[in-house]
Short mmCIF file of C-alpha atoms in Angstrom, two decimals:
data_model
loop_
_atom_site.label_atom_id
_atom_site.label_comp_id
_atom_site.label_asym_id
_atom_site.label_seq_id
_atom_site.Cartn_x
_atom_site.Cartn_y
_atom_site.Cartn_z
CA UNK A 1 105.14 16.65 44.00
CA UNK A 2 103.01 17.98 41.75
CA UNK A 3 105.01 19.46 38.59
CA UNK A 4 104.11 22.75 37.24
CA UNK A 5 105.48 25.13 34.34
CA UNK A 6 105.74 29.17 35.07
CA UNK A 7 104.94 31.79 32.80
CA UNK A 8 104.92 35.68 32.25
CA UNK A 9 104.36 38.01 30.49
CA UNK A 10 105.59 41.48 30.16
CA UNK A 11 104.95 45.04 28.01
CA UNK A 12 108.88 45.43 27.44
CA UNK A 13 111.71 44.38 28.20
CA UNK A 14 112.88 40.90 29.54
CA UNK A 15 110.91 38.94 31.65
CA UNK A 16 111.82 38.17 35.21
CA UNK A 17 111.22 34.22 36.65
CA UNK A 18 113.19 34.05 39.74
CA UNK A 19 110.41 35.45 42.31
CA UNK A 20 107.17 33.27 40.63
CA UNK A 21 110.02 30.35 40.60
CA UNK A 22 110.65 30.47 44.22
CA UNK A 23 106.88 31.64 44.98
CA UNK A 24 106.29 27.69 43.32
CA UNK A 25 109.01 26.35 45.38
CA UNK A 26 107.73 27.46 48.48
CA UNK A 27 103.80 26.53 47.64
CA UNK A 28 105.61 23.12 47.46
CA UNK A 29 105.72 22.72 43.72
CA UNK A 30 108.83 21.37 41.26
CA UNK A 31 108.94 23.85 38.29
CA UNK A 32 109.92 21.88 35.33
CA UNK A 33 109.55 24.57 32.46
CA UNK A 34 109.00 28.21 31.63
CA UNK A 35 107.85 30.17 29.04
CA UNK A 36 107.78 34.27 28.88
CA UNK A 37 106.41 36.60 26.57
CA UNK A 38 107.05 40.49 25.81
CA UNK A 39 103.93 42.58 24.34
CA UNK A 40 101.18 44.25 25.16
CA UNK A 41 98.05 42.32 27.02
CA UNK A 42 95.59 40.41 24.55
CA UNK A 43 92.48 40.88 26.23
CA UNK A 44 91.07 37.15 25.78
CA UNK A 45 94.20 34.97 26.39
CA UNK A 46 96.45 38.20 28.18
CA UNK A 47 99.11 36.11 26.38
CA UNK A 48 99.07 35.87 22.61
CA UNK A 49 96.96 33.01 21.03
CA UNK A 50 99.65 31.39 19.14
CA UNK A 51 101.96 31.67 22.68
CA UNK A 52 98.77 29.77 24.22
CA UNK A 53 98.98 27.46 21.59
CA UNK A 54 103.14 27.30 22.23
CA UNK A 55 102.13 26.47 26.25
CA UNK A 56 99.87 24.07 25.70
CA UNK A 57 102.49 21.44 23.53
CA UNK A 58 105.09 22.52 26.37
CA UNK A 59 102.44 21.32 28.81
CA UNK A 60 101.43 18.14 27.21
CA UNK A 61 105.61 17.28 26.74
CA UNK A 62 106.47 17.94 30.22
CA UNK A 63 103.56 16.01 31.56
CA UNK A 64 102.41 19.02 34.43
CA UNK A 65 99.28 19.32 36.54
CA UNK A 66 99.53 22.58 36.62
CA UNK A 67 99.96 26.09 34.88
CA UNK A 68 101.61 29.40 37.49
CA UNK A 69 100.90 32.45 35.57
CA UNK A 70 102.99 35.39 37.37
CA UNK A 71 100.32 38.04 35.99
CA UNK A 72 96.82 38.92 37.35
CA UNK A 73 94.64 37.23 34.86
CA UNK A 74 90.99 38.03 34.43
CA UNK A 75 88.11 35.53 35.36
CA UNK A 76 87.90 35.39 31.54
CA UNK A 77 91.70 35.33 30.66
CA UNK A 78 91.83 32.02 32.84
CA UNK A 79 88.89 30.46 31.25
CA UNK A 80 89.64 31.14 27.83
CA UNK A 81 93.45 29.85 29.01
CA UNK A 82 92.04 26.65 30.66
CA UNK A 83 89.86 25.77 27.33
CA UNK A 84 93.49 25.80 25.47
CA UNK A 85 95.53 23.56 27.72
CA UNK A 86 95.10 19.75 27.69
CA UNK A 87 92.20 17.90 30.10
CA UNK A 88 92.59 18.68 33.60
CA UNK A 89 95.22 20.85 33.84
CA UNK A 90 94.99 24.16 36.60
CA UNK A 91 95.34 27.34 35.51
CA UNK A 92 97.04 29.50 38.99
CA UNK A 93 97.46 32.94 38.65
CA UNK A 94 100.17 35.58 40.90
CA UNK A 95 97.85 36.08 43.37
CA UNK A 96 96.07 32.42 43.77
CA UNK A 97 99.57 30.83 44.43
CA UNK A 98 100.15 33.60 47.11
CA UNK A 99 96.81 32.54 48.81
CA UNK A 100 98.04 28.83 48.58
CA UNK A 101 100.97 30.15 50.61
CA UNK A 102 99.33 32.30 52.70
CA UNK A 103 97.10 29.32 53.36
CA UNK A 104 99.32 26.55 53.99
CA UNK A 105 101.37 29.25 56.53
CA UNK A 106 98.19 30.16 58.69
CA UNK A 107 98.69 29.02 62.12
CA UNK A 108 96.19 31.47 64.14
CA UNK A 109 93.29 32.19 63.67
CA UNK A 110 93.73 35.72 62.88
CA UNK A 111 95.78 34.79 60.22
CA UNK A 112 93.46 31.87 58.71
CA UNK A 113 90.81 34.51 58.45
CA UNK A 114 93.08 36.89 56.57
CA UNK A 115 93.61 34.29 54.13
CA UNK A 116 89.75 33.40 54.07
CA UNK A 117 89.04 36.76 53.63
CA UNK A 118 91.75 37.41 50.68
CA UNK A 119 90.83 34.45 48.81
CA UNK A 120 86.86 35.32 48.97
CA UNK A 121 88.06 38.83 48.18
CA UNK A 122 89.87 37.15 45.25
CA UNK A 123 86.96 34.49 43.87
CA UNK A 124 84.22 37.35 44.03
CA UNK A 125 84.31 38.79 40.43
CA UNK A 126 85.00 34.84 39.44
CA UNK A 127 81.55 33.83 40.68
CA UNK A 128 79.89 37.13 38.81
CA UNK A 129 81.88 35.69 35.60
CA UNK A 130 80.51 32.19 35.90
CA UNK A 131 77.17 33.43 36.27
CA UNK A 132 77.67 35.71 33.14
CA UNK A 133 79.18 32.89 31.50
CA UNK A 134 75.73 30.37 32.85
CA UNK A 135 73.80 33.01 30.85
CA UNK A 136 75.53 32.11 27.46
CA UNK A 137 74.82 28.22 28.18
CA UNK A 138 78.69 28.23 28.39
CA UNK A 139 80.24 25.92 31.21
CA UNK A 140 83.77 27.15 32.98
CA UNK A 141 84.54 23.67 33.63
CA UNK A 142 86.59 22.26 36.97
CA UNK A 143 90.07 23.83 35.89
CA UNK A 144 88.75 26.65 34.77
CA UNK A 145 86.78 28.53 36.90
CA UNK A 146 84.54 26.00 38.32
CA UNK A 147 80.93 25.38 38.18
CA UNK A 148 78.70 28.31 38.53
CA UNK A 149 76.01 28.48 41.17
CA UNK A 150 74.05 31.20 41.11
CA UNK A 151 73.82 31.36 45.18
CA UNK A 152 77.62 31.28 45.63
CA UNK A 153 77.75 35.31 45.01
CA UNK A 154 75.31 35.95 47.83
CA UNK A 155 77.61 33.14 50.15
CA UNK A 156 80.64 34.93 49.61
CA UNK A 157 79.21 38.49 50.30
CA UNK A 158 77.90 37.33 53.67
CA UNK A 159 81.26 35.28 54.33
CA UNK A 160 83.37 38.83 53.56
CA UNK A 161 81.08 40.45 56.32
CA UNK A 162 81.22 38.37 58.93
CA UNK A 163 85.15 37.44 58.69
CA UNK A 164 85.63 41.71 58.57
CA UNK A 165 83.62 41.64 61.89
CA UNK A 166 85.48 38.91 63.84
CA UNK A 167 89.11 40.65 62.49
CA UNK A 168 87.62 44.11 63.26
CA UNK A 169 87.31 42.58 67.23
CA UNK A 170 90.72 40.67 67.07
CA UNK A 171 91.88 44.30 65.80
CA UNK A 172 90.73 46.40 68.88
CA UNK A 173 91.39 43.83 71.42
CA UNK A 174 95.37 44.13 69.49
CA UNK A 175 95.04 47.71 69.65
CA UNK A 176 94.16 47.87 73.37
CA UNK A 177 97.33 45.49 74.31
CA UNK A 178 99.73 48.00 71.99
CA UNK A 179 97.96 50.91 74.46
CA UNK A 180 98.70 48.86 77.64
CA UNK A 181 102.19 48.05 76.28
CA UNK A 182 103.30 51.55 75.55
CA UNK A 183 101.41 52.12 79.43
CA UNK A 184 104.04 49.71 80.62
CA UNK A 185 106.80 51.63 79.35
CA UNK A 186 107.56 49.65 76.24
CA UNK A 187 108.37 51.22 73.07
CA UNK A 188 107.09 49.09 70.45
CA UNK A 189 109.47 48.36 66.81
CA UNK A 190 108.24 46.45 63.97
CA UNK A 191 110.25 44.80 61.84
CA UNK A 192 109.12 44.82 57.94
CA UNK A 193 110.52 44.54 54.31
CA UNK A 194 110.29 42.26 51.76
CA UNK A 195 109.84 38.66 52.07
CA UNK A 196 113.60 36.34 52.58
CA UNK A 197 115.14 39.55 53.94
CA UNK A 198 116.23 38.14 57.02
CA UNK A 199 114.10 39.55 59.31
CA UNK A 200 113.24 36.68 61.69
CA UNK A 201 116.64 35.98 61.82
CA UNK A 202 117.50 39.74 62.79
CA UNK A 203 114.71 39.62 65.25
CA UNK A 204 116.66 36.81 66.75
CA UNK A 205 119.78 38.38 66.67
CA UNK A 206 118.31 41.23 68.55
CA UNK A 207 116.28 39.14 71.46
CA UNK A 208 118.76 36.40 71.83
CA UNK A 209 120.54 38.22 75.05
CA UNK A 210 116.87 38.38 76.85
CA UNK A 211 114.67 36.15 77.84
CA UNK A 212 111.32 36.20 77.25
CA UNK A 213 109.94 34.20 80.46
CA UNK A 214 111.55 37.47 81.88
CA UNK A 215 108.57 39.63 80.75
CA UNK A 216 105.64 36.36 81.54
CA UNK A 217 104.02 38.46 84.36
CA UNK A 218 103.81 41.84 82.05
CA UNK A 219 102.96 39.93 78.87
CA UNK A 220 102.21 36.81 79.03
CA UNK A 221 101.20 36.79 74.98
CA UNK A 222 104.76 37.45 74.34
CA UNK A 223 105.87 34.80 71.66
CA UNK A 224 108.97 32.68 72.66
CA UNK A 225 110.61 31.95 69.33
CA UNK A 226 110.49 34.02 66.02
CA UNK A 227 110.79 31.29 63.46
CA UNK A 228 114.06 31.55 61.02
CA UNK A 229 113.85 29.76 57.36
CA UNK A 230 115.22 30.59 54.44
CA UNK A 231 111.67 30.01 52.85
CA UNK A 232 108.84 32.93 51.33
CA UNK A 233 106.47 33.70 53.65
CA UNK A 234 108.02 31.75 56.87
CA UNK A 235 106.23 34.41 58.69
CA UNK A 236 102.45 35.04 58.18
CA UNK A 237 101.18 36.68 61.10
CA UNK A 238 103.18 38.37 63.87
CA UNK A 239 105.60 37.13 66.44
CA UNK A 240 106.72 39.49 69.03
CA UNK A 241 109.61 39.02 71.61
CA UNK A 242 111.15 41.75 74.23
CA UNK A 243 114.69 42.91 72.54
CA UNK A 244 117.42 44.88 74.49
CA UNK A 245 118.11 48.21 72.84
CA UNK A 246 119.95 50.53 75.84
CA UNK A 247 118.14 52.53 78.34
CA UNK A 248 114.80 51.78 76.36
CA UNK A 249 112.56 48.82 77.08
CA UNK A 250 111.68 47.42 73.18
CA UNK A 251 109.06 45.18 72.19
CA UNK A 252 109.92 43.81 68.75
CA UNK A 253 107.51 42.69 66.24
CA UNK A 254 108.29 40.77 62.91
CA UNK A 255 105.59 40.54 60.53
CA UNK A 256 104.61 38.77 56.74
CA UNK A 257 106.99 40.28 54.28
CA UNK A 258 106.01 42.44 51.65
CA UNK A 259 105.72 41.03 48.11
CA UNK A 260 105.83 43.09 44.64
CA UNK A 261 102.89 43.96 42.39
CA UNK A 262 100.00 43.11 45.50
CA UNK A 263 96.49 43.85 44.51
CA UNK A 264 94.72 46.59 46.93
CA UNK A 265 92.55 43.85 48.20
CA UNK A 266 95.34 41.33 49.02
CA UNK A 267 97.15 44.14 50.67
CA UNK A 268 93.37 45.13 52.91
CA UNK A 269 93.14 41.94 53.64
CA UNK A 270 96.11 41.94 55.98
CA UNK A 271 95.34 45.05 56.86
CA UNK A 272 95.00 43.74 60.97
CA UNK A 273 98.74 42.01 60.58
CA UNK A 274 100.31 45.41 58.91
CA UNK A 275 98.48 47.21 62.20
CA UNK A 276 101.53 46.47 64.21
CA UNK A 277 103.74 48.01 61.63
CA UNK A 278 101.96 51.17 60.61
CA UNK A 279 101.26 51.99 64.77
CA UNK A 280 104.42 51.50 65.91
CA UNK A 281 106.69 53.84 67.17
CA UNK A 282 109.45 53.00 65.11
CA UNK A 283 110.03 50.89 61.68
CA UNK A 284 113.30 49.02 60.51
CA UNK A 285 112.61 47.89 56.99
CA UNK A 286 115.12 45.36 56.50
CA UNK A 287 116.39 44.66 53.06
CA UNK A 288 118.81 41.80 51.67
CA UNK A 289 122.12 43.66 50.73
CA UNK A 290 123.75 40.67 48.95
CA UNK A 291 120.88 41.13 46.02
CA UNK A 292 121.78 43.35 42.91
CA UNK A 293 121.05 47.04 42.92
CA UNK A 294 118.23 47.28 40.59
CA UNK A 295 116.44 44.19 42.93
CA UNK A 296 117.01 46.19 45.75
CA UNK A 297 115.38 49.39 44.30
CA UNK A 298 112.79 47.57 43.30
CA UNK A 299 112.12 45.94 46.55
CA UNK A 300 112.72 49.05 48.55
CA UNK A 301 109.97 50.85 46.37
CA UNK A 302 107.48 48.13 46.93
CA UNK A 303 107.94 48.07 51.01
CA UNK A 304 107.46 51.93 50.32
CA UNK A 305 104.38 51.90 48.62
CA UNK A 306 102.65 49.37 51.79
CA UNK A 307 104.13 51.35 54.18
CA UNK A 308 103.66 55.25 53.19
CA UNK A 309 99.49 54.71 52.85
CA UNK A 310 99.32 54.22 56.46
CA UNK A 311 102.65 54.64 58.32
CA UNK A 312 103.30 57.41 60.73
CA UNK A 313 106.32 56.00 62.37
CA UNK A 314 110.11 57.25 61.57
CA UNK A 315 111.47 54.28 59.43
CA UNK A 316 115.49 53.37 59.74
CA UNK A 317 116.34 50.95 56.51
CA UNK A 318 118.31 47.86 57.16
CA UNK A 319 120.53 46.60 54.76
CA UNK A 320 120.89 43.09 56.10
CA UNK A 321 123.20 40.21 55.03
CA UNK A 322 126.05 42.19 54.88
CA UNK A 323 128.25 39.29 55.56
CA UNK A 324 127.67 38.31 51.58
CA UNK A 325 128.93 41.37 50.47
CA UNK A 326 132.43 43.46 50.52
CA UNK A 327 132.44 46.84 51.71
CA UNK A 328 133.09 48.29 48.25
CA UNK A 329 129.93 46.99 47.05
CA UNK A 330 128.13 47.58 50.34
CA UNK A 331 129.15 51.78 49.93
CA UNK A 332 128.23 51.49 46.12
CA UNK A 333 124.58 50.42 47.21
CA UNK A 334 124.73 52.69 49.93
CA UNK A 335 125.27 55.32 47.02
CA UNK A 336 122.83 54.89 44.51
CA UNK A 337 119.85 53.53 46.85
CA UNK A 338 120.57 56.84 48.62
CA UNK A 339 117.00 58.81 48.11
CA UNK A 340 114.91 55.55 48.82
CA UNK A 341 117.11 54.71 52.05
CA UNK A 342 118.87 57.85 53.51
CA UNK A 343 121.66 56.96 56.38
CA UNK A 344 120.71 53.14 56.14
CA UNK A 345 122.68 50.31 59.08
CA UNK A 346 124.27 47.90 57.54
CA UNK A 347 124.31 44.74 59.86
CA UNK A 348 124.18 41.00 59.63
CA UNK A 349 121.34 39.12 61.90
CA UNK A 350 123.19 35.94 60.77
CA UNK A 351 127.31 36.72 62.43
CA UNK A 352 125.80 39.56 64.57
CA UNK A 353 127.96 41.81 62.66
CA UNK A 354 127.19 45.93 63.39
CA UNK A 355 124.17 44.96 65.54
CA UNK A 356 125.61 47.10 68.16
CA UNK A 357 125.41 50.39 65.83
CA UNK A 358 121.61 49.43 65.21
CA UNK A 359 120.75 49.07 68.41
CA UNK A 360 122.39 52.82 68.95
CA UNK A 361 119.79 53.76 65.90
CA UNK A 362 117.11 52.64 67.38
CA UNK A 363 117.22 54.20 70.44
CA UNK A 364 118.25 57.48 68.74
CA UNK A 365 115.18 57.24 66.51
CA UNK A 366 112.53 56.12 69.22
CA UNK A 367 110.04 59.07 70.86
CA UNK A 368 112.29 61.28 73.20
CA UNK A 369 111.83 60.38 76.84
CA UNK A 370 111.17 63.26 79.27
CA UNK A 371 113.54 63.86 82.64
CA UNK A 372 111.33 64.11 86.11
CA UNK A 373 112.43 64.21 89.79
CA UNK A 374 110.19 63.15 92.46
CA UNK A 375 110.36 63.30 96.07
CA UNK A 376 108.83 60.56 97.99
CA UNK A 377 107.83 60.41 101.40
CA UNK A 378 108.65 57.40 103.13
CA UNK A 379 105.43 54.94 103.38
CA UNK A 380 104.42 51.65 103.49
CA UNK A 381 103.99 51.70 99.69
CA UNK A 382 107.22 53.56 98.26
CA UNK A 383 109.60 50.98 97.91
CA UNK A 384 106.93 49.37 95.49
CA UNK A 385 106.59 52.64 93.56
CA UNK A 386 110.59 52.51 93.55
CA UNK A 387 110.28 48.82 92.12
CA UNK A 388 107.68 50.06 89.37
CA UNK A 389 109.95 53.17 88.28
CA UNK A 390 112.75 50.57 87.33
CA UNK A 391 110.43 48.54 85.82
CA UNK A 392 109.16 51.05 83.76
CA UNK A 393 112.03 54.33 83.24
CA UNK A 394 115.16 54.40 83.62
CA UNK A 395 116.29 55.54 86.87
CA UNK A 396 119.35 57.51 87.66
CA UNK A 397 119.77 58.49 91.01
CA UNK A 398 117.92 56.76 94.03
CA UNK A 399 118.46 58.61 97.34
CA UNK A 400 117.45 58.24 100.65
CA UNK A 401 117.17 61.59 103.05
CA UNK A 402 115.34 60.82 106.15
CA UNK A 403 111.86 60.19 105.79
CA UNK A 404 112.10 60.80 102.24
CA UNK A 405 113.66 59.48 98.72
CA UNK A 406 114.71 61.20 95.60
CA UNK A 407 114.56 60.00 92.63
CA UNK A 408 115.79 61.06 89.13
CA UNK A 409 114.37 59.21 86.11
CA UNK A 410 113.25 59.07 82.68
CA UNK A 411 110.80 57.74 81.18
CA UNK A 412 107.82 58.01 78.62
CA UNK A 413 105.71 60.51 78.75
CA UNK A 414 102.76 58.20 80.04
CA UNK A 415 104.86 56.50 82.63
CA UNK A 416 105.93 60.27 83.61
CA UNK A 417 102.29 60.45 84.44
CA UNK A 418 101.15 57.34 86.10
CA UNK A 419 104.32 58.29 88.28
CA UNK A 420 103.02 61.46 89.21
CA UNK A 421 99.88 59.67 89.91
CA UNK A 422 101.27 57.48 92.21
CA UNK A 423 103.41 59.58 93.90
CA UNK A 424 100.32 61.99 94.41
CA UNK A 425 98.81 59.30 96.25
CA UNK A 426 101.65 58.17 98.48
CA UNK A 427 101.93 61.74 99.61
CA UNK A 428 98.07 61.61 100.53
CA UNK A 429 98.40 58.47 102.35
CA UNK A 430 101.56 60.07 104.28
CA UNK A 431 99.90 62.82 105.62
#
């Protein structure tokens, strides 16, 4: 395992190394020092020169391979950092380690390209530094920023455009399946909030009594398992399973979780995963209630600031992992996380605990359905419009009058319609 020290540096205050800590951890690294820093950005080494100099003897006593800044650094900042540290040792940065992890969680191929497309994102104003750095006869070097070749600029430019096109297609063929979902009568929930919330194990919690081999003929893309690890990033691209909410049919999405202090290009880079959040018809932002207040503020603000830019769905904020807190503490976050989440549910997807009043939420907070009455006449073809209706609404009364049946249902408004369609044409076909 290679062994790796963290650093950070902040304008005030203390420095924070849990989250770049675990962020290691979960890129598969063993942390075996740290060192932190509070004042303002030096624009050569972002650190201080002398704390440079302090890293490097820290580096050379602990033996490490490797260097995990939990800052942005500049395509400078990392050279100028690289030239300090002893012979071959990698200089990683926030947002590179969260591309290794993004990379090594990739398993379609819409997600591979997101992480293509990040890290290209990422490495563009690296390969305009090494050929500004070429011009002054001055050579990055392997752990620094690499070798310059003056064609790799025009490589990655092309590489950005062709990976947007092939997401841009994956994008409206996702976009047509939420359309034929919703034409199905499904009401579609995603599931976001901050990475190690708990919300694959939530999801589970809330598909568990339903079957997905139930729903094959409908939706046959329908994943069978949401994956539960307590593990960053278990969840990279999107897993979606049927859930049972009430009178509602629900088709549940989980998605990557947020992280804090994303660049705008990281964040556009996922843009086709967060799709299925931002165009849904409802959003339960699920947050870990056993963390402190301030952590929790924090985090909230974060999954605020992803989700506000392009989110037109009602959100309902889930204060999960209840079952590690008492209820004193539970009603003093409730209190003063108040104006970030108003009326939150406090359940537990681990003991199940006050899933039952979330469910209730969610089918409070999802689109109204509209009431309709049709009168059938008796054909050939009703009983299968009959069998659609439950399907697809939620029938109430089903009765037979002669040559004729009533029913009393609701439904969305689209089913409403293709209902009325249908029944339009069985009336034809009577007469």
């Amino acid at each position: 395992m290679t062994r790796v020290i963290v650093a950070k540096r902040v304008d005030r205050g203390d420095a924070e190394l849990t989250e770049i800590t675990d962020l290691a951890r979960a890129a598969g690294y063993e942390v075996v020092g740290r060192l932190s820093q509070t004042r303002e950005e030096d624009a050569a080494y972002h650190f201080g020169e002398g704390k440079v100099g302090e890293l490097a003897a820290l580096v050379a006593r602990e033996d490490v391979q490797a260097v995990i800044f939990d800052n942005r650094l500049g395509p400078y900042q990392t050279y100028n950092i690289a030239q300090k540290l002893p012979e071959n040792v990698e200089v990683i940065d926030r947002f590179t380690l969260i591309l290794e992890i993004f990379g090594q969680r990739a398993n379609t191929r819409k997600a591979q390209l997101q992480v293509e497309l990040a890290g290209l994102r990422y490495e563009l104003p690296r390969a305009e530094a090494k050929a500004s750095l070429a011009k002054r006869d001055e050579r990055p070097g392997f752990m620094g920023l690499g070798e310059y070749d003056e064609s790799r600029e025009r490589d990655i430019k092309a590489q950005i455009s062709r990976i947007k096109n092939e997401l841009d297609a994956i994008a409206d063929k996702e976009e047509t399946r939420r359309e034929q979902r919703r034409e199905s009568g499904f009401d579609l929930v995603a599931l976001a909030g901050y990475t190690n919330a708990g919300k694959s194990t939530l999801m589970q919690r809330l598909a568990d009594d339903l079957e997905v081999g139930q729903n094959d003929d409908l939706h046959p893309d329908l994943d069978p398992t949401a994956e539960s690890q307590d593990k960053l990033f278990t969840t990279l691209g999107t897993t979606t399973r049927r859930a049972e909410t009430g009178k509602h049919d629900v088709l549940l999405t989980d998605t990557v979780g947020f992280v804090s202090d994303l660049p705008h290009w990281l964040v556009e880079s996922f843009k086709s995963t967060l799709d299925s959040v931002y165009r849904a018809d409802l959003v339960l932002l699920v947050v870990d209630a056993s963390e402190p207040i301030e952590e929790m503020r924090e985090k909230l603000i974060t999954s605020h600031d992803t989700l506000y830019e392009r989110n037109e769905a009602p959100i309902v904020t889930v204060f999960n992992k209840m079952d590690k807190v008492d209820a004193e503490e539970l009603d003093e976050k409730r209190a003063a996380l108040s104006a970030l989440a108003p009326n939150p549910v406090a359940v537990s997807g681990l003991t199940g605990e006050n899933i039952a009043e979330l469910t209730e939420r969610v089918e409070a907070e999802l689109p109204a359905w509209e009431r309709e009455r049709l009168l059938l006449p008796m054909t050939d073809d009703t009983m299968s419009l009959v069998s659609w209706l439950y399907d697809h609404a939620h029938v109430e009364t089903e009765e037979y009058e002669g040559e004729q049946v009533h029913l009393e249902f609701e439904a969305r408004p689209e089913i409403i319609e293709k209902a009325r369609s249908k029944a339009a044409a069985l009336s034809v076909t009577a007469d």
